mmCIF file of C-alpha atoms in Angstrom:
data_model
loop_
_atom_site.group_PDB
_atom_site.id
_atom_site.type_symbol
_atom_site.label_atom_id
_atom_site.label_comp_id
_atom_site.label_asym_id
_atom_site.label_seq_id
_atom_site.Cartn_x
_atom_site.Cartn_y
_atom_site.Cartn_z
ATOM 1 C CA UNK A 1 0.000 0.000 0.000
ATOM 2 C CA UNK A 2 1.208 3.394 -0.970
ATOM 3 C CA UNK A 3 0.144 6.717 1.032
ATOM 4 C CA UNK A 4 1.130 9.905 -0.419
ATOM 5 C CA UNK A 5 1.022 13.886 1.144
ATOM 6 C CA UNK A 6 2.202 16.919 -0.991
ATOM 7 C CA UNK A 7 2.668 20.780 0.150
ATOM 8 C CA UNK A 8 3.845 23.382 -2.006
ATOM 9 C CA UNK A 9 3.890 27.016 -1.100
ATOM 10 C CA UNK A 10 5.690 30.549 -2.765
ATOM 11 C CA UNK A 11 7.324 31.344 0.544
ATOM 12 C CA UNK A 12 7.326 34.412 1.896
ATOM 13 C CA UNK A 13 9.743 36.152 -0.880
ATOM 14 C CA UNK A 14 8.881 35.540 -4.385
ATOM 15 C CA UNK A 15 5.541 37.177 -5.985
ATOM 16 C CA UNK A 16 4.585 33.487 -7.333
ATOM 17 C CA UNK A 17 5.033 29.847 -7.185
ATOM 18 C CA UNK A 18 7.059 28.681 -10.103
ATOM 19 C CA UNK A 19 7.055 24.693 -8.903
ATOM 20 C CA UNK A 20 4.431 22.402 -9.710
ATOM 21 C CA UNK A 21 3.495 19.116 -8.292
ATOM 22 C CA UNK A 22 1.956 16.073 -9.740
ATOM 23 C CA UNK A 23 0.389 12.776 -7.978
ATOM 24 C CA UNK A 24 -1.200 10.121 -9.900
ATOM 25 C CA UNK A 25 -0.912 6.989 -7.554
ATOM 26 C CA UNK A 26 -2.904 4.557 -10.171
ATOM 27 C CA UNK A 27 -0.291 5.369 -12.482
ATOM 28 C CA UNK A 28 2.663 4.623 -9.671
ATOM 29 C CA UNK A 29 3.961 8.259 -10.584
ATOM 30 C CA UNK A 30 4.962 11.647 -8.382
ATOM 31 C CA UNK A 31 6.622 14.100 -10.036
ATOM 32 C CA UNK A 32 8.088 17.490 -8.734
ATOM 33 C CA UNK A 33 9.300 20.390 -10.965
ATOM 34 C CA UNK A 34 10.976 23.760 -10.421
ATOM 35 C CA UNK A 35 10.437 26.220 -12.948
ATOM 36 C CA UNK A 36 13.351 28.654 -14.022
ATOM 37 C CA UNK A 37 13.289 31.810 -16.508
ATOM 38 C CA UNK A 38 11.570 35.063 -16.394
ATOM 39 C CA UNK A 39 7.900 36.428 -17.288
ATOM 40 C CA UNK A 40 6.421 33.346 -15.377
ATOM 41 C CA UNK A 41 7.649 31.097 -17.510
ATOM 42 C CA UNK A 42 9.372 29.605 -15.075
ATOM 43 C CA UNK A 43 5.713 28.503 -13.541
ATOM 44 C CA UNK A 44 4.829 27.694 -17.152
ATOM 45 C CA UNK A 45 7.756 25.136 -18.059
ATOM 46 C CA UNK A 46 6.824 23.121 -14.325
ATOM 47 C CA UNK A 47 3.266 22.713 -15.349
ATOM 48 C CA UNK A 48 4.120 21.658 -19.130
ATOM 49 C CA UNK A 49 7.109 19.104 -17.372
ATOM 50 C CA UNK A 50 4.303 17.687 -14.968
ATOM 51 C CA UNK A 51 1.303 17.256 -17.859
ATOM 52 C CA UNK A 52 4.205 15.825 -19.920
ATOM 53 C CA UNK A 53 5.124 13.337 -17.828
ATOM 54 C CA UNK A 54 1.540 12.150 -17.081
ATOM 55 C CA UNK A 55 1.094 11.445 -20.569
ATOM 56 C CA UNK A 56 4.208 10.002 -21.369
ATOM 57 C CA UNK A 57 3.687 7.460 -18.356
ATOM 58 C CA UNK A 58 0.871 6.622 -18.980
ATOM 59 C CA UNK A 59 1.431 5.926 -23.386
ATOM 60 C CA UNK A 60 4.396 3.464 -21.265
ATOM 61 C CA UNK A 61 7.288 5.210 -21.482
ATOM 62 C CA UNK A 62 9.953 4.194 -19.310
ATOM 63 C CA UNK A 63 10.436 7.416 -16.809
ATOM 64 C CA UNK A 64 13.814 8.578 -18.031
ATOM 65 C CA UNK A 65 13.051 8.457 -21.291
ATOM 66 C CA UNK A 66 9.595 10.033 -20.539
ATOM 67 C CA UNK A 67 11.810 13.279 -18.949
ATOM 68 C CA UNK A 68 13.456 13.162 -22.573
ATOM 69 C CA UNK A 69 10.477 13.786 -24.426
ATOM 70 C CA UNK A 70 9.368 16.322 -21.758
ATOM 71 C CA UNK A 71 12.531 18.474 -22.028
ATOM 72 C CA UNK A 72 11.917 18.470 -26.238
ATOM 73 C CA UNK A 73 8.340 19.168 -25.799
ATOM 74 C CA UNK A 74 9.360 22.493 -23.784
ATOM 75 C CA UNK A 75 11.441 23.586 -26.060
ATOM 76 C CA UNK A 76 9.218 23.278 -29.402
ATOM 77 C CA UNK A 77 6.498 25.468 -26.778
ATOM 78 C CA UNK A 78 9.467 28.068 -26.262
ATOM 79 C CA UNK A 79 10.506 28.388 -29.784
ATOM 80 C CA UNK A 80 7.044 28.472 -31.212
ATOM 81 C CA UNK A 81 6.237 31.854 -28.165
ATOM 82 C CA UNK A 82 8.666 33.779 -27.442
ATOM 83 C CA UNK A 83 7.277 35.362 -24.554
ATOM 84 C CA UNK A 84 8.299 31.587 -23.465
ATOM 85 C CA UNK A 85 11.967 31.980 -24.680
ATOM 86 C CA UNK A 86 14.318 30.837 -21.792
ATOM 87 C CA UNK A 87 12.155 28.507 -20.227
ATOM 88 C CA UNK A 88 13.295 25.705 -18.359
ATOM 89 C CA UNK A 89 12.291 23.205 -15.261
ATOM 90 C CA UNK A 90 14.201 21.301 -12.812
ATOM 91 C CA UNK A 91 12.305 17.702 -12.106
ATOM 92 C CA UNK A 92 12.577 14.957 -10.064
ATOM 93 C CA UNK A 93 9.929 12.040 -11.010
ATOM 94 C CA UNK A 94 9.553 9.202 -8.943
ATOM 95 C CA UNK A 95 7.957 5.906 -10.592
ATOM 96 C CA UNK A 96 6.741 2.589 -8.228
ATOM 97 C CA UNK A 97 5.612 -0.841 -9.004
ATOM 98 C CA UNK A 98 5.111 -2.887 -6.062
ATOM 99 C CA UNK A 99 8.253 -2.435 -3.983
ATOM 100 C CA UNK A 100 10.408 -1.143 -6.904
ATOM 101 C CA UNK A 101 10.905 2.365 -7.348
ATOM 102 C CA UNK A 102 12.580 4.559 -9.644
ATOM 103 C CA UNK A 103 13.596 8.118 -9.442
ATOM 104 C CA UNK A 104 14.833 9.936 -12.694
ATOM 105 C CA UNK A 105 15.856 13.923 -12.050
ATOM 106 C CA UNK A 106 17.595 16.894 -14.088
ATOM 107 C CA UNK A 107 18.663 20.150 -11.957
ATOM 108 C CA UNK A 108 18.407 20.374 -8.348
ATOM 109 C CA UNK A 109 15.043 19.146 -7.318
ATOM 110 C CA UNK A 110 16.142 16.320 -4.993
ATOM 111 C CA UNK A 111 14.835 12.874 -3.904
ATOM 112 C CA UNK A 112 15.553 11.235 -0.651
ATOM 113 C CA UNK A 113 14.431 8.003 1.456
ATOM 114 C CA UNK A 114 13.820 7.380 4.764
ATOM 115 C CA UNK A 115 14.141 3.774 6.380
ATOM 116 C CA UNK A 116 12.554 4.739 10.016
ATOM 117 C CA UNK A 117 16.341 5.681 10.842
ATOM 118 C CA UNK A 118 18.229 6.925 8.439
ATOM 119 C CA UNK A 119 18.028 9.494 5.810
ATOM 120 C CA UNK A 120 20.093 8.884 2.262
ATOM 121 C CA UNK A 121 19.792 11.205 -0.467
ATOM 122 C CA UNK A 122 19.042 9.416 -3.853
ATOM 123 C CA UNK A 123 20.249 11.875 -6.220
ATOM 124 C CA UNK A 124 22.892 14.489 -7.277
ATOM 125 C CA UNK A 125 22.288 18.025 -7.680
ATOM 126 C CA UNK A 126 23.242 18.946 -11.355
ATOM 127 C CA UNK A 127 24.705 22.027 -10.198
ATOM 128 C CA UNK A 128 27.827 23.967 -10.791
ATOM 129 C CA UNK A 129 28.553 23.821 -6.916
ATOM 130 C CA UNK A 130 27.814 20.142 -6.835
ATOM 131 C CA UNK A 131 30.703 19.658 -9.889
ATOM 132 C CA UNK A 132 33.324 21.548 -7.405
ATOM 133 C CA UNK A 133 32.404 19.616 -4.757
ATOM 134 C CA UNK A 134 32.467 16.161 -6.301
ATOM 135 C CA UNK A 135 36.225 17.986 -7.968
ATOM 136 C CA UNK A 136 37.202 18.541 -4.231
ATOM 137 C CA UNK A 137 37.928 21.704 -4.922
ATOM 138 C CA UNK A 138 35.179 23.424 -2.173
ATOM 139 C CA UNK A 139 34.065 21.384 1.172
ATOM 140 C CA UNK A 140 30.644 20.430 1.305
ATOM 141 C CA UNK A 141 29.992 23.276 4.123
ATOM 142 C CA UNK A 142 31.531 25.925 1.902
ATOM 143 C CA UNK A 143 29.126 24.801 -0.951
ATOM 144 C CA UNK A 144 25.637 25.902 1.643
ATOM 145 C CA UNK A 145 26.697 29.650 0.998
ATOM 146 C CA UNK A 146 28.652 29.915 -2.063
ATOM 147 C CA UNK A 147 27.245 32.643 -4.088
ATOM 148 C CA UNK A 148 27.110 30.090 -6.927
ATOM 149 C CA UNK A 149 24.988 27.504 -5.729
ATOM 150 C CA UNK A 150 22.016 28.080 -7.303
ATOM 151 C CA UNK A 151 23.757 28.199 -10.628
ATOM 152 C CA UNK A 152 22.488 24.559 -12.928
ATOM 153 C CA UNK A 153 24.311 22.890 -15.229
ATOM 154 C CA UNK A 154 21.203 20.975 -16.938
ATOM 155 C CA UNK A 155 17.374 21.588 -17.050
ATOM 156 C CA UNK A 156 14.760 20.759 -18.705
ATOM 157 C CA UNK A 157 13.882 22.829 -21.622
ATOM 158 C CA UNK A 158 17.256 24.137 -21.288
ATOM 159 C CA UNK A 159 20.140 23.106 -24.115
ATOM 160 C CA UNK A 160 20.545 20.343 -26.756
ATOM 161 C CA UNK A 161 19.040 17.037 -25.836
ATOM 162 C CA UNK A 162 22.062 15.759 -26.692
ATOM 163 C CA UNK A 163 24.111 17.298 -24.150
ATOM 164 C CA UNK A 164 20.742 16.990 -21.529
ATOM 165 C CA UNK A 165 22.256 14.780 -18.149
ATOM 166 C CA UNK A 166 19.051 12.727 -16.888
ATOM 167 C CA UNK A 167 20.425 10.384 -14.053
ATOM 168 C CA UNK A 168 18.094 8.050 -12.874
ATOM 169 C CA UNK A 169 18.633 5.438 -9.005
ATOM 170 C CA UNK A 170 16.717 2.541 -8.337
ATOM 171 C CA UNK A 171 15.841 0.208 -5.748
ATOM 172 C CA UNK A 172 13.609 -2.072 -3.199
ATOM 173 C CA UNK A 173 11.157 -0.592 -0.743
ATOM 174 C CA UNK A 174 11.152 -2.008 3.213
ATOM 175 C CA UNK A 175 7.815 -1.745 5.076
ATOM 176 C CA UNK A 176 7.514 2.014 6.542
ATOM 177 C CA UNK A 177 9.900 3.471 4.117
ATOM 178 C CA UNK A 178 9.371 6.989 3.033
ATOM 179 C CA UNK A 179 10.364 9.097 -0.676
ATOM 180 C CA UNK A 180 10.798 12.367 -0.275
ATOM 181 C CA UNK A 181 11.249 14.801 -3.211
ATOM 182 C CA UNK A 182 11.404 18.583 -2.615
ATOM 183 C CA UNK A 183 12.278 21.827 -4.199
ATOM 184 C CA UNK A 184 15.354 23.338 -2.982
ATOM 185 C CA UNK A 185 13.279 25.806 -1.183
ATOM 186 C CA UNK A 186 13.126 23.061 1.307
ATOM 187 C CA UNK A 187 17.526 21.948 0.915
ATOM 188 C CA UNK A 188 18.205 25.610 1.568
ATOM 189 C CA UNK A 189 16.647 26.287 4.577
ATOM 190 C CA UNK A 190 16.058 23.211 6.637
ATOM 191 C CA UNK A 191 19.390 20.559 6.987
ATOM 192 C CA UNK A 192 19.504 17.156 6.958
ATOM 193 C CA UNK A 193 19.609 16.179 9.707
ATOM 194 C CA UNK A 194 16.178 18.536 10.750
ATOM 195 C CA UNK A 195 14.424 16.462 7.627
ATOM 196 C CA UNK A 196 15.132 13.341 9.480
ATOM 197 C CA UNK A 197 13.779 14.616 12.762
ATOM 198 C CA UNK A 198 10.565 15.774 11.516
ATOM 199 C CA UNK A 199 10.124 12.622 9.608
ATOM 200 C CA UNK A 200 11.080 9.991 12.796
ATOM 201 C CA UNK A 201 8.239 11.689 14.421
ATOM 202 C CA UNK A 202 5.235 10.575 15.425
ATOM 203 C CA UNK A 203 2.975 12.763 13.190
ATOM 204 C CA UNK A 204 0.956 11.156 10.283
ATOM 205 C CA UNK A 205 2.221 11.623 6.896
ATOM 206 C CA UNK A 206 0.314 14.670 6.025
ATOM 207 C CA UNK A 207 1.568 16.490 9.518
ATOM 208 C CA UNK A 208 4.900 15.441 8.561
ATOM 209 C CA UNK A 209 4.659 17.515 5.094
ATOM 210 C CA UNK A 210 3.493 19.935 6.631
ATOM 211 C CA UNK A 211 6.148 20.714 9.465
ATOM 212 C CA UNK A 212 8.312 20.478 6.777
ATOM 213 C CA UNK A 213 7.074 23.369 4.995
ATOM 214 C CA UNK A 214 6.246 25.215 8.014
ATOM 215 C CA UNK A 215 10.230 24.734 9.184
ATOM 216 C CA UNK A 216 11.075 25.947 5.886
ATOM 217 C CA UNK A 217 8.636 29.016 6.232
ATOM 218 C CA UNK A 218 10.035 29.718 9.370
ATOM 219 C CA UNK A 219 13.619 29.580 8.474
ATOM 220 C CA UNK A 220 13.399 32.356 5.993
ATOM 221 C CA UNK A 221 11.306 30.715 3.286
ATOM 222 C CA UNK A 222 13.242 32.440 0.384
ATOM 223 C CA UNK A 223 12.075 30.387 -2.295
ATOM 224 C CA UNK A 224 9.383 28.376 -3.148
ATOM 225 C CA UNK A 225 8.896 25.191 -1.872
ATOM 226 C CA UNK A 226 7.264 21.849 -2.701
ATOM 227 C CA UNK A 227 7.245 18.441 -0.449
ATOM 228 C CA UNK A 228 6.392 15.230 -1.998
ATOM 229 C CA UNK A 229 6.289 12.371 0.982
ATOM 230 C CA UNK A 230 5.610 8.850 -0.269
ATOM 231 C CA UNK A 231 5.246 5.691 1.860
ATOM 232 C CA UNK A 232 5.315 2.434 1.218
ATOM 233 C CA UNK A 233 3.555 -0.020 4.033
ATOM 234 C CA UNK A 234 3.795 0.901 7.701
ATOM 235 C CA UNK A 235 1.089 1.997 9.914
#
């Protein structure tokens, strides 16, 4: 059995919210997308990423391949408006059958799981600050507040598919286990290891989402932010 809460929320300093959220549990599919560019289209491209996705799961596309076709449908919609021109998305899509789940991403978005002890994060940032760390050439702490950090190296919408980076993890569920995917609204202002606390807690699943916004919120809320929190079994 699979139980699923969402939040999403502008924050308190940007005029709009730019991510965009999809559930469809009968399909096995969550999806989370962070819209980039200027004019709104930033809101625009997270939308079109999400209603792609939908329809490319549900045709049976395999999910990497389905955040393929999403990044070329984007940019046909930005080079046929220009009012669109720029327009990009991070995503992070996560795909379950059974026990088995999948998590493709491009950008920053993030996807995490939770074993009842232990938080791991699933995926790599695809981020010029991420490249120096991975290099060695900046500690993980210095990365938090280099001025760079929010700078991407791939997005969808964003550059030739050819040169487009979708990474994609995989792996077997345990009773009580919990996805997470989030915005990095949420990475920016709440840590690790606060995640994990809020999420070893004793609140239901949709409490949990919610504390995590409201910690968020409360920590300066500087960007948007969107919670996806999926479990698998448990109580």
């Amino acid at each position: 059995m699979l139980r699923f809460a969402t939040e999403t929320d502008k924050g308190h300093v940007r005029k709009i919210n730019e991510d965009s959220l999809l559930a469809a549990p009968k399909l096995g599919l969550w999806v989370l997308a962070d819209g980039v560019g200027g004019n709104q289209s930033g809101e625009i491209a997270s939308k079109m990423a999400c209603g792609y996705m939908l329809n490319e799961v549900a045709r049976g596309t395999p999910l990497q391949q389905a955040l393929f076709n999403s990044h070329k449908a984007i940019q046909v919609a930005s080079e046929n408006d220009r009012n669109l021109d720029g327009m990009a998305t991070t995503i992070v899509a996560c795909h379950i059958d059974q026990s088995v789940y999948q998590i493709s991403w491009v950008g920053d978005s993030r996807g995490y799981i939770w074993n009842g002890s232990f938080l791991q994060q699933l995926t790599r940032d695809h981020s010029y600050i991420e490249q120096l760390v991975e290099e060695e050439k900046i500690s993980r702490l210095e990365a938090a507040t280099h001025p760079y950090r929010h700078v991407l190296l791939h997005a969808l919408g964003s550059g030739d598919v050819d040169l487009l980076r979708v990474d994609t993890v995989s792996g077997s569920l345990s009773d009580g286990d919990v996805v997470l995917l989030c915005s990095d609204g949420l990475t920016e202002e709440v840590n690790d290891e606060d995640i994990a606390r809020i999420l070893e807690s004793e609140l239901d699943l949709r409490d949990k989402a919610h504390c995590l916004l409201e910690t968020s919120k409360n920590n300066g809320g500087r960007d948007n932010i969107s919670i996806i929190l999926i479990q698998y079994g448990g109580n």
